[in-house]
XYZ file of C-alpha atoms in Angstrom:
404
model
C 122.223 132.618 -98.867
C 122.587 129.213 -97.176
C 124.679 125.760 -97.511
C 123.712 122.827 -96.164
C 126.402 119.805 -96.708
C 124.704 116.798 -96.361
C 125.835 113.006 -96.132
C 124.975 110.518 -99.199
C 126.778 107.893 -100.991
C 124.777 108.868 -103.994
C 126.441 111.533 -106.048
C 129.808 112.693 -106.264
C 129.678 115.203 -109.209
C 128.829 118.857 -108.917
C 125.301 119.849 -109.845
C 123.795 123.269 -110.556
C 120.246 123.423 -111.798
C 119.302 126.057 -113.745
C 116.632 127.305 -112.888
C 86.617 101.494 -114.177
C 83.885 104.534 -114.550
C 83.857 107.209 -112.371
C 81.739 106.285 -108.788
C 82.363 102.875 -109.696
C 81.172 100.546 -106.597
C 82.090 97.143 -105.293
C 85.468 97.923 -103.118
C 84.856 96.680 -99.742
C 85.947 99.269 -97.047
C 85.759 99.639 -93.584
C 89.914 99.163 -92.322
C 89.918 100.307 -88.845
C 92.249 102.103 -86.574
C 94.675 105.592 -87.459
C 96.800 106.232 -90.184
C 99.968 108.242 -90.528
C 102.590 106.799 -88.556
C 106.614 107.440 -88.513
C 108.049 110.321 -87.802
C 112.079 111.838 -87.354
C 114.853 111.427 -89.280
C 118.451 109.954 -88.616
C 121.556 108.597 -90.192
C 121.414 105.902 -92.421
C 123.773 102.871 -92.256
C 126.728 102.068 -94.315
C 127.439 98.771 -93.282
C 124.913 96.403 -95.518
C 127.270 93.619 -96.705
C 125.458 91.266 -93.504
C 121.744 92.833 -94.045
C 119.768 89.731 -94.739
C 121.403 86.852 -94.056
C 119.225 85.657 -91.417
C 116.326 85.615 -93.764
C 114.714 81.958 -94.251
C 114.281 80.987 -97.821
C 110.426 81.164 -98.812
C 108.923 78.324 -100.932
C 105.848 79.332 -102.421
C 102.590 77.020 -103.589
C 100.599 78.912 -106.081
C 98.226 76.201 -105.561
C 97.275 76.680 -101.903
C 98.029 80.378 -101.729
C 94.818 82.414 -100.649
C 93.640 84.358 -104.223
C 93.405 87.776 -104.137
C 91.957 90.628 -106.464
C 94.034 92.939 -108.412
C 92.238 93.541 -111.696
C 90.065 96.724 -111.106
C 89.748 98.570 -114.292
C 87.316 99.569 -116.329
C 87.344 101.587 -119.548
C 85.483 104.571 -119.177
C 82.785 104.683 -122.699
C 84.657 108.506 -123.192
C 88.080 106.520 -123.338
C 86.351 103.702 -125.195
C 85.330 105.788 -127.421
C 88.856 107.774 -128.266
C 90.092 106.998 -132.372
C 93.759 105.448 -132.173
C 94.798 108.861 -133.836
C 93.256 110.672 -130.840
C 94.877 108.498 -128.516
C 98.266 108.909 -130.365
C 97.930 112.878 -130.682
C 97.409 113.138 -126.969
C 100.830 111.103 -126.498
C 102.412 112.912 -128.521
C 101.296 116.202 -127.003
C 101.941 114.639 -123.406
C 105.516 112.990 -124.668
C 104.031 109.506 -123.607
C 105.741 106.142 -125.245
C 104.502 102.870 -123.955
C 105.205 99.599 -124.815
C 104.252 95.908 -124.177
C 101.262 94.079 -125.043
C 97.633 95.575 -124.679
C 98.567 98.606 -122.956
C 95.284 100.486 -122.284
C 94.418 103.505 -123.399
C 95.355 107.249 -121.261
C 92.927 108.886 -119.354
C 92.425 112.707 -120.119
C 90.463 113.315 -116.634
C 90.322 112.176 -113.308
C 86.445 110.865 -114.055
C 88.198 108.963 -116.457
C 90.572 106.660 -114.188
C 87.469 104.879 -112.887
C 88.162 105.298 -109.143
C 85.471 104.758 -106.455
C 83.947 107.552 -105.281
C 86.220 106.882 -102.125
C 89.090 108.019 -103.901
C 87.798 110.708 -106.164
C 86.251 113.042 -102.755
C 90.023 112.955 -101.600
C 91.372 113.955 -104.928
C 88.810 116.451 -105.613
C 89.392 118.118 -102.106
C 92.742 118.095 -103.297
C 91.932 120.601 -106.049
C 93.705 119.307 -108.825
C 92.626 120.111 -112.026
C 93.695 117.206 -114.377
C 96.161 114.281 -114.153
C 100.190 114.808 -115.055
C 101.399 113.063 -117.943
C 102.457 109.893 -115.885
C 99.355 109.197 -113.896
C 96.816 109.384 -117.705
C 99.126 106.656 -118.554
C 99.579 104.982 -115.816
C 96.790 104.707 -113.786
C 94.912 102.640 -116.060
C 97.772 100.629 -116.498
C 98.431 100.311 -112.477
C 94.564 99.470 -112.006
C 94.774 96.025 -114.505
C 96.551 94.344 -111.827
C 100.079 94.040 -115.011
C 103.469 94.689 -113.577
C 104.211 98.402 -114.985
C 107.316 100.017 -115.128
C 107.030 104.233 -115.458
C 109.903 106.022 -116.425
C 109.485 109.681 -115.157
C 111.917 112.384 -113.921
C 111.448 113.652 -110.298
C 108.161 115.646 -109.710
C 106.526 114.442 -112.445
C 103.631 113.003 -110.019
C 104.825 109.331 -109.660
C 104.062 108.825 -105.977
C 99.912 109.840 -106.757
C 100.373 107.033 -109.896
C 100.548 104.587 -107.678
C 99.363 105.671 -104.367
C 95.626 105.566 -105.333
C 95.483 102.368 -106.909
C 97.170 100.854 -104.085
C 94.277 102.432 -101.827
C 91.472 100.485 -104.455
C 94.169 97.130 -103.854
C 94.103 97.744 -100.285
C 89.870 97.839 -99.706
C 89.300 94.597 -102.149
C 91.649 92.925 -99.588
C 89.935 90.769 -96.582
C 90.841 92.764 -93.499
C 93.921 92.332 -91.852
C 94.211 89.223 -88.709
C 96.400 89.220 -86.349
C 100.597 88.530 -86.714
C 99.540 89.962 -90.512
C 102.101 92.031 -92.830
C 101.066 94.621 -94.610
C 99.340 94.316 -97.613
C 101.343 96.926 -99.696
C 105.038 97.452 -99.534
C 106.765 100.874 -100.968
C 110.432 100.466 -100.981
C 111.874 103.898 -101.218
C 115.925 104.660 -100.990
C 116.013 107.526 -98.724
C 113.892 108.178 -95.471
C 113.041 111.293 -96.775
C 111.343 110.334 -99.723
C 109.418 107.384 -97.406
C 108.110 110.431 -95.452
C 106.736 112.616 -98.407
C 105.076 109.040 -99.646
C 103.700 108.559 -96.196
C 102.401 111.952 -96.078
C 100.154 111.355 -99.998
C 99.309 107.619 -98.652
C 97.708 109.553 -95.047
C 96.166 111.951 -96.791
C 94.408 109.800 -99.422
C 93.914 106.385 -97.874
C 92.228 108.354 -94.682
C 88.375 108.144 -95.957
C 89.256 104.221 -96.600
C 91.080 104.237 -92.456
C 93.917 102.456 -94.170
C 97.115 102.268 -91.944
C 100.323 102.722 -93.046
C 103.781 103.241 -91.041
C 107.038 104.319 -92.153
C 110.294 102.325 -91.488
C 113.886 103.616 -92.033
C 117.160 103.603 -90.142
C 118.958 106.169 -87.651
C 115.999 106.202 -85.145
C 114.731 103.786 -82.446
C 112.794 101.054 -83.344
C 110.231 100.709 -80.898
C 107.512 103.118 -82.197
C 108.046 101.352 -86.055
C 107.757 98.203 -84.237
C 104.721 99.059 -82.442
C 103.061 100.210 -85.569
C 103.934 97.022 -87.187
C 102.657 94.744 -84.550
C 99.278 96.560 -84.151
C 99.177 96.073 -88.660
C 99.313 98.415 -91.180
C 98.062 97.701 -94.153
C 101.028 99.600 -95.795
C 104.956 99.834 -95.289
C 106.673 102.854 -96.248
C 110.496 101.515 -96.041
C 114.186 102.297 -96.433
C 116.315 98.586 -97.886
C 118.069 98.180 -94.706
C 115.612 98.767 -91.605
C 112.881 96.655 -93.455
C 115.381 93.492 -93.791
C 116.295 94.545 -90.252
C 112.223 94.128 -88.771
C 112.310 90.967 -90.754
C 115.139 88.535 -89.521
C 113.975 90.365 -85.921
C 110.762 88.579 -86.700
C 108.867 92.262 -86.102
C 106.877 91.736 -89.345
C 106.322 89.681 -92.277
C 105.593 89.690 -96.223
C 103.241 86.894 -96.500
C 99.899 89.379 -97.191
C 102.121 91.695 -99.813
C 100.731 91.687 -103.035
C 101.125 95.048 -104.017
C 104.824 95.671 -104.203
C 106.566 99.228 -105.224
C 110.150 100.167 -106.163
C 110.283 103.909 -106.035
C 113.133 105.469 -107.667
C 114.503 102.314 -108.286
C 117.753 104.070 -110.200
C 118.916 105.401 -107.253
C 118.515 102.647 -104.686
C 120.441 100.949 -106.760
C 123.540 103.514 -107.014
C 122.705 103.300 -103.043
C 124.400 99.754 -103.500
C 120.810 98.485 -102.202
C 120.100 95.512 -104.844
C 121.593 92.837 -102.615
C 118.809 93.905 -99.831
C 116.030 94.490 -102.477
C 116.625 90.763 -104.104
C 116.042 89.537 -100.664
C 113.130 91.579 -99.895
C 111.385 90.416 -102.915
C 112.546 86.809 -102.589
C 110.155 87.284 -99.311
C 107.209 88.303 -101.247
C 104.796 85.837 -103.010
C 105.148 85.977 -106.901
C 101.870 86.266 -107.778
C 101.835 90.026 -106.331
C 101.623 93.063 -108.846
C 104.647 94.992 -109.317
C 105.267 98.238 -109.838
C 108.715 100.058 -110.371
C 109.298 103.668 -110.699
C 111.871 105.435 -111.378
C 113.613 108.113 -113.120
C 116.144 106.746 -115.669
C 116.908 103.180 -117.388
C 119.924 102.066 -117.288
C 121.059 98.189 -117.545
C 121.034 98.046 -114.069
C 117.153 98.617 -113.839
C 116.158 97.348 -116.759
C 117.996 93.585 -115.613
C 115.971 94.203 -112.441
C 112.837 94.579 -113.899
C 113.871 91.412 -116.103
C 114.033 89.568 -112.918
C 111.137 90.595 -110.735
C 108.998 91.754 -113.126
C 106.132 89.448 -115.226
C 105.250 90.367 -119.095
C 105.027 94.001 -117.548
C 103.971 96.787 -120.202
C 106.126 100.197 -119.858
C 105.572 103.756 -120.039
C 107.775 106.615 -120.332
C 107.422 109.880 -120.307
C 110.050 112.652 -122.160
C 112.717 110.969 -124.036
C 113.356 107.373 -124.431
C 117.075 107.460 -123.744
C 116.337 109.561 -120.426
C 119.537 109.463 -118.620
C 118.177 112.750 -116.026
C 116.292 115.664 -115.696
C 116.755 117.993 -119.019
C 116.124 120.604 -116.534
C 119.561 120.432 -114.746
C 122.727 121.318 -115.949
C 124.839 119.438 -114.753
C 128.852 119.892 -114.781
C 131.684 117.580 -113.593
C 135.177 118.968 -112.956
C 137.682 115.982 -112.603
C 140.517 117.457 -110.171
C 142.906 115.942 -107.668
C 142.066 115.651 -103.848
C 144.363 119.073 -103.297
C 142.290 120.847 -105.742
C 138.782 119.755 -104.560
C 138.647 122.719 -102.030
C 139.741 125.725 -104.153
C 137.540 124.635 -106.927
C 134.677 124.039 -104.267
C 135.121 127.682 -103.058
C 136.064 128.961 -106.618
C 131.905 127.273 -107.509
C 130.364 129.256 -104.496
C 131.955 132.394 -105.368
C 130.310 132.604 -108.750
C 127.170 130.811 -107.535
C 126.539 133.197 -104.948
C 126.964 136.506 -106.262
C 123.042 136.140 -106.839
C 122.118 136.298 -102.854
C 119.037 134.355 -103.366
C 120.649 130.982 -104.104
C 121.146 127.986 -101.980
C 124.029 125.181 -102.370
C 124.123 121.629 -101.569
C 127.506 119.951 -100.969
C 127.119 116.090 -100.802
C 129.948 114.161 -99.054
C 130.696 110.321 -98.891
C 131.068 110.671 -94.606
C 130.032 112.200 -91.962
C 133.721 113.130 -91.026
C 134.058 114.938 -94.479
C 130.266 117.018 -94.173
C 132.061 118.119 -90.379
C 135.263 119.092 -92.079
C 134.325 120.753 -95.205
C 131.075 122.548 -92.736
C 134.212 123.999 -90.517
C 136.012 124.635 -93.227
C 133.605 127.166 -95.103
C 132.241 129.034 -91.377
C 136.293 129.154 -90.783
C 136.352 131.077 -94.265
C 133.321 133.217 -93.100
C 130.038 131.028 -95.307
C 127.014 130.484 -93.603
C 127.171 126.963 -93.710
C 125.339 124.552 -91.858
C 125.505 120.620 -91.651
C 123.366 117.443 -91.833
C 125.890 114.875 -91.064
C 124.311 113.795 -87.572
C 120.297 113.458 -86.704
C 120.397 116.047 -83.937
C 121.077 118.658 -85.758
C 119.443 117.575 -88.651
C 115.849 119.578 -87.987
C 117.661 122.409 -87.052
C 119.475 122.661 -90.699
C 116.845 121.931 -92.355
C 114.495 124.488 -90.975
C 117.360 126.963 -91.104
C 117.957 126.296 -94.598
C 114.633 126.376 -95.958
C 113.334 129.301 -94.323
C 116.365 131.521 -94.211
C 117.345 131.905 -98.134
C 119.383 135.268 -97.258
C 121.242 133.935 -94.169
């Protein structure tokens, strides 16, 4: 068995879990130089009130902005060709509900989605067998060039939904010149999810040579800033160290016009939608837009309000999704004396089955080095990710050694 406490100012509850045609042509390729950039982990930042306040106020003219392509898609005759009660059994089957104007029809196969041939080799090598739920719906809709908004729990395949049709956005692009940004942004709340989107982005953008780096706090800047200055035609980022390269003058948004909010719910409980606001007020408006996440509460939806243009909407499981139906999830309301009896009262029962693992989320690192001393002092094998040097070391430990 294995605990790893771990730092966030996300959750404070206790949570157990139970349990266009297909080789379409006419995307101009050729990016040069490597892909896959970014690498370690640190400690994010709690201090955020300042982020952003050096930021000059961009006026844009619609008029003498350069035009750009973002309408790609084209109905496959198979999909053409689907009855409305076809189209509205496989929903039903898939729990799909969409809504807005004109939303295309889902896809049933990859040959369907109408990717270049680029994009299909890397999916096919892959080995997937058919698209999730969330990409049949929303690739098509991503590849129209709309705003979207896809509401999806975790896992459900979000990240490939809009990972390959940024790749198609990325090669009908003109090639990035000198002192330019990149030309997609993914803003992600945690650097560990900017990693695992790096990581689909480098695998499937590297028959196209598109560049991407990944930016997040709690490491040195220099190797972000290098990858920044040399372009990358996509940003991976965390709120705070993006807003942080931009009043430094490392980068700029002027060639974004493919812009993604990834898990959008949580960045903002992360208390990020002060630095998001001024991301986007960097960005020109004419860019697609694309936010992911997995519930919808007021706080989303007034973001999407904002930011978002006559987008069309699809959501997969129930409409009121509030979180995954998968979890249990149970919240004990107790005093600060009683937090630590209850906590060890929790692993007691949760452990008598040797094979499980516990996470124990704190609001500091001062509590995740108190409560980790506490439970070794009482004889648990805990270990701690409050600090970025040990941070590999618990990680490894606690993935590979579920009886320790």
């Amino acid at each position: 068995m294995s605990i790893l406490v771990q730092v966030t100012n996300t959750y404070h509850s206790y949570n157990a879990s139970n349990g266009n045609t297909n080789g379409a042509n006419g995307y101009s390729n050729g990016y040069p130089g490597s892909n896959g950039y970014g690498n370690g982990y640190g400690t994010q930042g709690d201090k955020m009130s300042n982020l952003g306040a050096g930021l000059k106020e961009q006026i844009f003219d619609l008029n003498t902005l350069p035009k750009f392509e973002k309408k790609f898609y084209k109905e496959d005759p198979a999909v053409t060709n689907r009855t409305r009660p076809e189209v509205d059994a496989f929903r039903r089957e898939k729990q799909i509900t969409v809504s807005g104007p004109d939303v295309p029809k889902p896809v049933t196969s990859f040959d369907e989605a109408g990717f270049p041939g680029y994009v299909m080799n890397e999916v096919k090598a892959q080995g997937f067998q058919e698209p999730t739920a969330i990409q049949s719906q929303g690739w098509p809709m991503a590849l129209t060039g709309r705003d979207v908004v896809g509401i999806a729990e975790t896992g459900s395949g979000k990240t490939l939904t809009y990972c390959l049709p940024a790749i198609v956005h990325i090669n009908a692009q003109p090639l990035l010149a000198p002192g330019d940004g990149p030309i997609v942004l993914i803003l992600a709340p945690t650097r560990e999810l900017a990693v695992q989107i790096q990581q689909e982005i480098s695998k499937f953008g590297r028959s196209s040579r598109i560049r991407n780096t990944c930016v997040y706090g709690g490491v040195p800047r220099g190797p972000q800033i290098r990858d920044l200055q040399r372009g990358v035609e996509v940003c991976i980022a965390t709120p705070g160290r993006l807003i942080d390269m931009l009043e430094s003058g490392k980068t700029n948004l002027r060639r974004v016009t493919y812009l993604v909010l990834d898990e959008a719910d949580r960045m903002l409980d992360m208390g990020f939608e002060p630095q998001i606001r001024k991301i986007i007020s960097q960005i020109r408006p004419d860019r697609q837009t694309l936010m992911w996440s997995a519930t919808w509460p007021k706080e989303v939806r007034q973001l999407a309000s904002d930011y978002l243009k006559d987008f069309i909407q699809v959501n997969i499981g129930s409409m009121d999704l509030s979180a995954n139906h998968r979890i249990t999830q149970i919240v004990e309301v107790v005093t600060e004396l009683e937090k630590r009896d209850r906590m060890i009262k929790n692993l007691e029962k949760i452990m008598e089955n040797k094979e499980n693992k516990v996470l124990i989320f704190t609001s500091t690192k001062r509590t995740a080095d108190e409560i980790t001393r506490f439970l070794r002092q009482d004889g648990w094998p805990a270990l701690c990710k409050s600090s970025s040097s040990f941070y590999f070391a618990a990680i490894l430990t606690f993935s590979s050694n579920p009886r320790r």
